[in-house]
Amino acid sequence: MADVAKLILEGKEHELPIVTGSMGEKSVDITDLRAKTGYVTLDSGFGNTGAAESKITFIDGDKGILRYRGYPIEVLAEKSNFVETAYLLINGKLPTKTELDSFNTNMVRHSLIHEDMLRLFEGYPSSAHPMAILASMVCSLSSFYPDFLDVHNPEHVNNIVYRLLSKIRTIAAFSYKKSIGQPIMYPRNDLDYCSNFMYMMFAVPSEKYEVPEEFIKALDLLLILHADHEFNCSTSTVRMVGSSDANLFASSAAGICALWGAKHGGANQEVINMLKEIDKNGGDVDKAVAMAKDKDSNFRLFGFGHRIYKNYDPRAKVIKAACDNMLNKINRKDPLLEIARRLEDKALADPYFVERKLYPNVDFYSGIMYRAMGIPNDMFTVMFALGRMPGWIAHWMEMHQNKERIGRPRQIYQGKIQENYVPISDRG
Ligand code: ACO
């Protein structure tokens, strides 16, 4: 197998090293290309650019394979839990019982947020989108922990990791309580990660609340499935922001903002809006598919398509089955599930979607599960952020361990050559 690629530019041959990944993926290392030839590469949306070498998550988009640290997602979904999966992503190996207990205890201990932060919640209008609150609150955490902000000090980083994983849950639940005008419920450290979140979301001081077992299982599964997805838009953002030595709170807040968009994590909210709209219009899925194919409309079938997967998203497969299972167990019928199924069948049989290899992605069925659990539509992307936090942390840490350079892409300038400044009085 060749270990160099040969590139001919202006009649001159240049050799570029080939770097092969542990799963056989081949890349041409162009780090020195500009220095040697004066050329840079052009790759809109970084669709064909390996931004770094990574050991965290493997995806084979053609075969529909997803593995965290070598473990297939289906196995983790069946056998692991979110806290253990978070440990795996962050530490690179499955924990022993002692390691897991200590990781868990550290997270449990840091579930409260500073009382002064509560005043920040008061400043938001009740109509504020919880993603706006989440991003700014996570960034604000850096102002409450000025003693842990040395990004090169492992002890500082460790302290932030526990706080982030734990407090993001508290912030998310408090932002929901704020939006519905209910009193906040302080975390209960006797509850496990998911139960504690559900308690903070749905308990009220005036009543006893018991977290339904089916919901805890479903939430845990959804968080595992969202925990990492290699160099997607939000994770690349976290790595990019972190590469300037911005602290982990600030870098994660940037990731939350990137996740919010409808082409990324925000799609889960849009899927439900789309299904509701179809339901309102008599359940006509043909119209939605026709609109998605119409290049003059901006409409896309939300929850469909993926930059990497050209096959069924393995996460969507697990979620679809879990969704059926949960709704059966709680004896709930959701008309949106029936529409989603018909929409999927219709799209998968349509040449437009077949030719472009567009399949349901992680966001297609997750919203139906969240709805059944009583989680409102505009909290869906917040749920995604909760799940993705271990992945963001793992990538931020790896980027530092690899001593990566500051992220700084090049451009191909296509603007004006040089203009003469004309005083405003002389402009036509
Ligand atoms: N509905 C209709 N057409 C689609 C869809 C869709 N959901 N997705 C892609 N296409 C079409 C594009 O219009 C394009 O068609 P063309 O070749 O005729 O121009 C072709 O398929 C390729 O799509 P791109 O946009 O070039 O693919 P890209 O990799 O840039 O985008 C993305 C991937 C953003 C996920 C896209 O499929 C999309 O917008 N999907 C809907 C939003 C969504 O569900 N996002 C969540 C993704 S998962 C996640 O981030 C957690």
GROMACS .gro file of C-alpha atoms in nm, residues 77 221-222 225-226 304 312-328 337-346 348 359-369:
model
   45
   77ALA     CA    1  -2.780   0.091   2.452
  221LEU     CA    2  -3.129   0.522   2.655
  222LEU     CA    3  -3.180   0.849   2.467
  225LEU     CA    4  -2.754   0.740   2.199
  226HIS     CA    5  -2.681   1.113   2.187
  304PHE     CA    6  -3.412   1.280   0.745
  312TYR     CA    7  -3.024   0.392   0.826
  313ASP     CA    8  -2.880   0.585   1.124
  314PRO     CA    9  -2.814   0.309   1.383
  315ARG     CA   10  -2.936   0.542   1.659
  316ALA     CA   11  -3.268   0.593   1.479
  317LYS     CA   12  -3.308   0.214   1.454
  318VAL     CA   13  -3.272   0.174   1.832
  319ILE     CA   14  -3.495   0.475   1.904
  320LYS     CA   15  -3.770   0.356   1.671
  321ALA     CA   16  -3.790   0.020   1.850
  322ALA     CA   17  -3.767   0.182   2.196
  323CYS     CA   18  -4.039   0.429   2.102
  324ASP     CA   19  -4.281   0.149   2.005
  325ASN     CA   20  -4.190  -0.041   2.318
  326MET     CA   21  -4.237   0.254   2.555
  327LEU     CA   22  -4.570   0.367   2.407
  328ASN     CA   23  -4.700   0.008   2.431
  337LEU     CA   24  -4.617   0.823   1.560
  338GLU     CA   25  -4.854   0.682   1.302
  339ILE     CA   26  -4.787   0.983   1.075
  340ALA     CA   27  -4.410   0.948   1.127
  341ARG     CA   28  -4.426   0.582   1.024
  342ARG     CA   29  -4.626   0.661   0.710
  343LEU     CA   30  -4.394   0.950   0.626
  344GLU     CA   31  -4.089   0.727   0.664
  345ASP     CA   32  -4.239   0.454   0.442
  346LYS     CA   33  -4.335   0.706   0.178
  348LEU     CA   34  -3.797   0.550   0.174
  359TYR     CA   35  -3.277   0.787   0.577
  360PRO     CA   36  -3.429   0.875   0.915
  361ASN     CA   37  -3.167   1.016   1.152
  362VAL     CA   38  -3.148   1.028   1.533
  363ASP     CA   39  -3.399   1.313   1.550
  364PHE     CA   40  -3.684   1.146   1.363
  365TYR     CA   41  -3.838   0.941   1.645
  366SER     CA   42  -3.676   1.089   1.959
  367GLY     CA   43  -3.930   1.371   1.989
  368ILE     CA   44  -4.218   1.124   2.006
  369MET     CA   45  -4.052   0.960   2.306
   0.00000   0.00000   0.00000
